[in-house]
Short mmCIF file of C-alpha atoms in Angstrom, two decimals:
data_model
loop_
_atom_site.label_atom_id
_atom_site.label_comp_id
_atom_site.label_asym_id
_atom_site.label_seq_id
_atom_site.Cartn_x
_atom_site.Cartn_y
_atom_site.Cartn_z
CA SER A 29 -121.83 66.36 0.98
CA GLN A 30 -121.01 69.92 2.06
CA GLN A 31 -117.32 70.62 2.20
CA GLY A 32 -117.14 73.99 3.92
CA GLU A 33 -117.97 74.37 7.58
CA GLU A 34 -118.57 77.81 9.03
CA ASP A 35 -117.91 78.82 12.58
CA PRO A 36 -119.68 80.13 14.57
CA GLN A 37 -123.17 78.95 13.56
CA ALA A 38 -124.63 82.21 14.85
CA LEU A 39 -123.27 85.61 15.84
CA SER A 40 -124.98 88.60 17.47
CA ILE A 41 -123.21 91.96 17.55
CA GLN A 42 -123.94 95.62 18.16
CA GLU A 43 -124.10 98.04 15.25
CA GLY A 44 -120.65 99.48 14.59
CA GLU A 45 -118.79 96.39 15.85
CA ASN A 46 -116.80 94.03 13.64
CA ALA A 47 -118.04 90.54 12.76
CA THR A 48 -115.66 87.67 12.03
CA MET A 49 -116.62 84.24 10.77
CA ASN A 50 -114.46 81.32 9.75
CA CYS A 51 -114.68 78.58 7.17
CA SER A 52 -112.80 75.29 7.12
CA TYR A 53 -112.74 72.86 4.21
CA LYS A 54 -111.29 69.45 3.44
CA THR A 55 -110.00 69.16 -0.12
CA SER A 56 -108.05 71.16 -2.70
CA ILE A 57 -109.76 74.21 -4.15
CA ASN A 58 -109.48 76.49 -7.18
CA ASN A 59 -111.01 79.37 -5.29
CA LEU A 60 -113.19 80.14 -2.30
CA GLN A 61 -116.22 82.42 -2.41
CA TRP A 62 -118.38 84.10 0.20
CA TYR A 63 -122.08 84.72 -0.30
CA ARG A 64 -124.75 86.51 1.73
CA GLN A 65 -128.39 85.44 2.00
CA ASN A 66 -131.10 87.65 3.44
CA SER A 67 -134.17 85.93 4.84
CA GLY A 68 -136.41 84.59 2.07
CA ARG A 69 -134.07 85.69 -0.71
CA GLY A 70 -131.44 84.15 -2.95
CA LEU A 71 -127.71 84.27 -2.33
CA VAL A 72 -125.64 87.31 -3.28
CA HIS A 73 -121.98 86.95 -4.22
CA LEU A 74 -119.67 89.00 -1.98
CA ILE A 75 -116.09 88.13 -2.79
CA LEU A 76 -113.93 85.50 -4.51
CA ILE A 77 -110.39 84.67 -3.42
CA ARG A 78 -108.21 82.43 -5.58
CA SER A 79 -106.10 79.63 -4.14
CA ASN A 80 -102.87 81.60 -4.77
CA GLU A 81 -104.15 84.69 -2.94
CA ARG A 82 -103.87 85.25 0.81
CA GLU A 83 -106.04 88.31 1.43
CA LYS A 84 -108.63 90.32 -0.42
CA HIS A 85 -110.64 93.44 0.40
CA SER A 86 -113.94 94.77 -0.90
CA GLY A 87 -115.41 97.81 0.83
CA ARG A 88 -116.02 96.81 4.48
CA LEU A 89 -115.21 93.16 3.77
CA ARG A 90 -111.85 91.49 4.30
CA VAL A 91 -111.27 87.86 3.39
CA THR A 92 -108.22 85.78 4.18
CA LEU A 93 -107.28 82.35 2.88
CA ASP A 94 -104.78 79.92 4.37
CA THR A 95 -104.52 76.91 2.05
CA SER A 96 -102.04 75.15 4.36
CA LYS A 97 -104.70 75.12 7.11
CA LYS A 98 -107.57 74.79 4.64
CA SER A 99 -109.34 77.73 6.21
CA SER A 100 -110.72 81.16 5.37
CA SER A 101 -112.14 84.03 7.35
CA LEU A 102 -114.56 86.82 6.51
CA LEU A 103 -114.39 90.08 8.46
CA ILE A 104 -117.14 92.67 8.21
CA THR A 105 -116.03 95.98 9.70
CA ALA A 106 -118.29 98.67 11.18
CA SER A 107 -121.39 96.48 10.91
CA ARG A 108 -124.80 97.92 10.06
CA ALA A 109 -128.33 96.63 10.62
CA ALA A 110 -128.47 95.85 6.89
CA ASP A 111 -125.65 93.31 7.37
CA THR A 112 -128.09 91.04 9.24
CA ALA A 113 -128.11 87.89 7.09
CA SER A 114 -126.67 84.39 6.72
CA TYR A 115 -123.16 84.17 5.30
CA PHE A 116 -121.93 81.12 3.41
CA CYS A 117 -118.51 80.09 2.24
CA ALA A 118 -118.35 78.03 -0.93
CA THR A 119 -115.36 76.11 -2.18
CA ASP A 120 -114.84 75.81 -5.92
CA TYR A 121 -113.22 72.63 -7.17
CA ASP A 122 -113.58 71.37 -10.72
CA TYR A 123 -115.97 74.28 -11.45
CA LYS A 124 -118.48 73.12 -8.83
CA LEU A 125 -119.37 74.99 -5.65
CA SER A 126 -119.82 73.24 -2.31
CA PHE A 127 -121.48 75.38 0.35
CA GLY A 128 -121.22 75.20 4.10
CA ALA A 129 -124.19 75.47 6.45
CA GLY A 130 -123.58 79.17 7.02
CA THR A 131 -123.18 81.67 9.85
CA THR A 132 -126.26 83.65 10.85
CA VAL A 133 -125.29 87.21 11.77
CA THR A 134 -127.63 89.50 13.69
CA VAL A 135 -126.66 93.16 14.01
CA ARG A 136 -128.48 94.91 16.88
CA ALA A 137 -129.25 98.61 16.58
CA GLU B 121 -129.30 94.10 -15.79
CA ALA B 122 -132.30 91.95 -14.90
CA GLY B 123 -131.61 89.24 -12.35
CA VAL B 124 -132.38 85.54 -12.39
CA ALA B 125 -136.15 85.03 -12.48
CA GLN B 126 -137.83 82.03 -10.86
CA SER B 127 -141.44 80.98 -10.58
CA PRO B 128 -143.51 80.15 -8.70
CA ARG B 129 -142.25 81.66 -5.42
CA TYR B 130 -144.21 79.22 -3.30
CA LYS B 131 -145.75 75.83 -3.96
CA ILE B 132 -147.64 73.47 -1.69
CA ILE B 133 -148.43 69.95 -2.87
CA GLU B 134 -149.22 66.58 -1.39
CA LYS B 135 -146.74 63.74 -1.44
CA ARG B 136 -146.73 61.65 -4.59
CA GLN B 137 -147.90 64.64 -6.67
CA SER B 138 -145.69 66.23 -9.31
CA VAL B 139 -144.37 69.79 -9.47
CA ALA B 140 -142.31 71.92 -11.86
CA PHE B 141 -140.17 74.99 -11.35
CA TRP B 142 -139.09 77.49 -13.98
CA CYS B 143 -135.93 79.59 -14.23
CA ASN B 144 -134.91 82.37 -16.60
CA PRO B 145 -131.20 83.17 -16.18
CA ILE B 146 -129.44 86.45 -16.80
CA SER B 147 -129.17 87.11 -20.53
CA GLY B 148 -125.94 85.78 -21.99
CA HIS B 149 -125.08 83.53 -19.07
CA ALA B 150 -123.90 80.19 -20.41
CA THR B 151 -123.91 78.25 -17.15
CA LEU B 152 -127.08 77.49 -15.19
CA TYR B 153 -127.39 75.71 -11.85
CA TRP B 154 -130.21 74.24 -9.77
CA TYR B 155 -129.67 73.95 -6.02
CA GLN B 156 -131.73 72.46 -3.22
CA GLN B 157 -131.56 74.30 0.11
CA ILE B 158 -133.07 72.52 3.09
CA LEU B 159 -133.91 74.71 6.10
CA GLY B 160 -130.82 75.47 8.15
CA GLN B 161 -128.39 74.17 5.51
CA GLY B 162 -126.40 75.60 2.66
CA PRO B 163 -127.43 75.05 -0.97
CA LYS B 164 -126.67 71.65 -2.48
CA LEU B 165 -125.99 71.47 -6.22
CA LEU B 166 -128.50 69.28 -8.07
CA ILE B 167 -127.56 69.89 -11.68
CA GLN B 168 -125.32 72.16 -13.74
CA PHE B 169 -125.83 73.06 -17.41
CA GLN B 170 -123.33 74.58 -19.80
CA ASN B 171 -125.49 76.09 -22.56
CA ASN B 172 -128.03 73.30 -23.08
CA GLY B 173 -125.77 70.39 -22.13
CA VAL B 174 -125.56 68.77 -18.68
CA VAL B 175 -122.14 69.22 -17.02
CA ASP B 176 -122.90 67.58 -13.67
CA ASP B 177 -125.99 65.84 -12.35
CA SER B 178 -124.27 63.52 -9.90
CA GLN B 179 -126.43 64.67 -6.95
CA LEU B 180 -129.74 64.71 -8.80
CA PRO B 181 -132.10 61.93 -7.62
CA LYS B 182 -132.81 60.79 -11.14
CA ASP B 183 -135.59 58.39 -10.17
CA ARG B 184 -137.80 61.37 -9.36
CA PHE B 185 -136.06 64.58 -10.45
CA SER B 186 -135.53 65.75 -14.02
CA ALA B 187 -134.31 69.01 -15.53
CA GLU B 188 -133.89 70.46 -18.96
CA ARG B 189 -132.57 73.65 -20.47
CA LEU B 190 -134.18 74.40 -23.77
CA LYS B 191 -132.16 76.31 -26.39
CA GLY B 192 -129.54 77.10 -23.74
CA VAL B 193 -131.73 79.71 -22.04
CA ASP B 194 -134.70 78.92 -19.75
CA SER B 195 -134.72 75.82 -17.59
CA THR B 196 -137.30 73.71 -15.79
CA LEU B 197 -136.82 71.35 -12.85
CA LYS B 198 -139.46 68.70 -12.22
CA ILE B 199 -140.15 66.38 -9.31
CA GLN B 200 -142.37 63.36 -9.88
CA PRO B 201 -143.49 61.91 -7.51
CA ALA B 202 -142.69 64.22 -4.60
CA LYS B 203 -141.65 62.89 -1.19
CA LEU B 204 -141.87 64.61 2.20
CA GLU B 205 -138.06 65.01 2.25
CA ASP B 206 -138.24 67.16 -0.90
CA SER B 207 -139.57 70.09 1.17
CA ALA B 208 -136.95 72.77 0.57
CA VAL B 209 -136.16 75.95 -1.32
CA TYR B 210 -135.10 75.32 -4.91
CA LEU B 211 -132.66 77.94 -6.12
CA CYS B 212 -131.63 78.65 -9.68
CA ALA B 213 -128.35 80.43 -10.41
CA SER B 214 -126.45 81.46 -13.51
CA SER B 215 -122.97 82.63 -14.38
CA LEU B 216 -121.24 83.97 -17.49
CA GLU B 217 -119.08 80.88 -17.60
CA LYS B 218 -118.25 78.13 -15.15
CA ALA B 219 -115.89 79.22 -12.33
CA GLN B 220 -117.39 82.74 -12.43
CA PRO B 221 -119.40 84.18 -9.51
CA GLN B 222 -122.96 82.92 -9.54
CA HIS B 223 -126.11 85.07 -9.55
CA PHE B 224 -129.06 83.55 -7.71
CA GLY B 225 -132.80 83.90 -8.06
CA ASP B 226 -134.98 84.19 -4.95
CA GLY B 227 -136.00 80.55 -5.21
CA THR B 228 -139.18 78.50 -5.01
CA ARG B 229 -140.21 77.37 -1.53
CA LEU B 230 -141.74 73.89 -1.83
CA SER B 231 -143.81 72.40 0.96
CA ILE B 232 -144.93 68.76 0.79
CA LEU B 233 -147.95 67.77 2.89
#
């Protein structure tokens, strides 16, 4: 069964705006990862945040983790058309990843 | 570095036929994964190898699915016989070690008629 659940399921924004998506999960984790998937392609790793970390940045990406609420968020700032993709959170427990169903982000030019 | 290679990219078969997928991971990656991704869902782990040993195959339907990783490098996933519900994208991924970020291939899209 899939542990992570992303919200919203779909998001449409204008180029230059910020995009925020959330992930909730149910059990303990070692770390939480975010991946991007372009249509017809494999997943690409974006960022990993460990269970003892609260926030992490990578370029235009900002990830937060709240283990007390069992939730994470991914913020993409100053979005570009190339950010159009599906975004998945994946929880790592016992060296196995469980993926959510993803958030589909469309960036309009 | 070269990425994870998978073949074929597309496969169409009839139900009850058999099919095989091939994966070549990134050189030096000890851990290899096979995932099933049904349309509109996230990937579901089928099997995980550490070198050429199976670490986890708890979600592999063993009555019809089998996988092997020869010499700790390439891997094949087989379905025999296929059912309509097996229509999905089969993704292969690899990582340096377990708990490291995974690198994915572009997958094989399987359609069952």
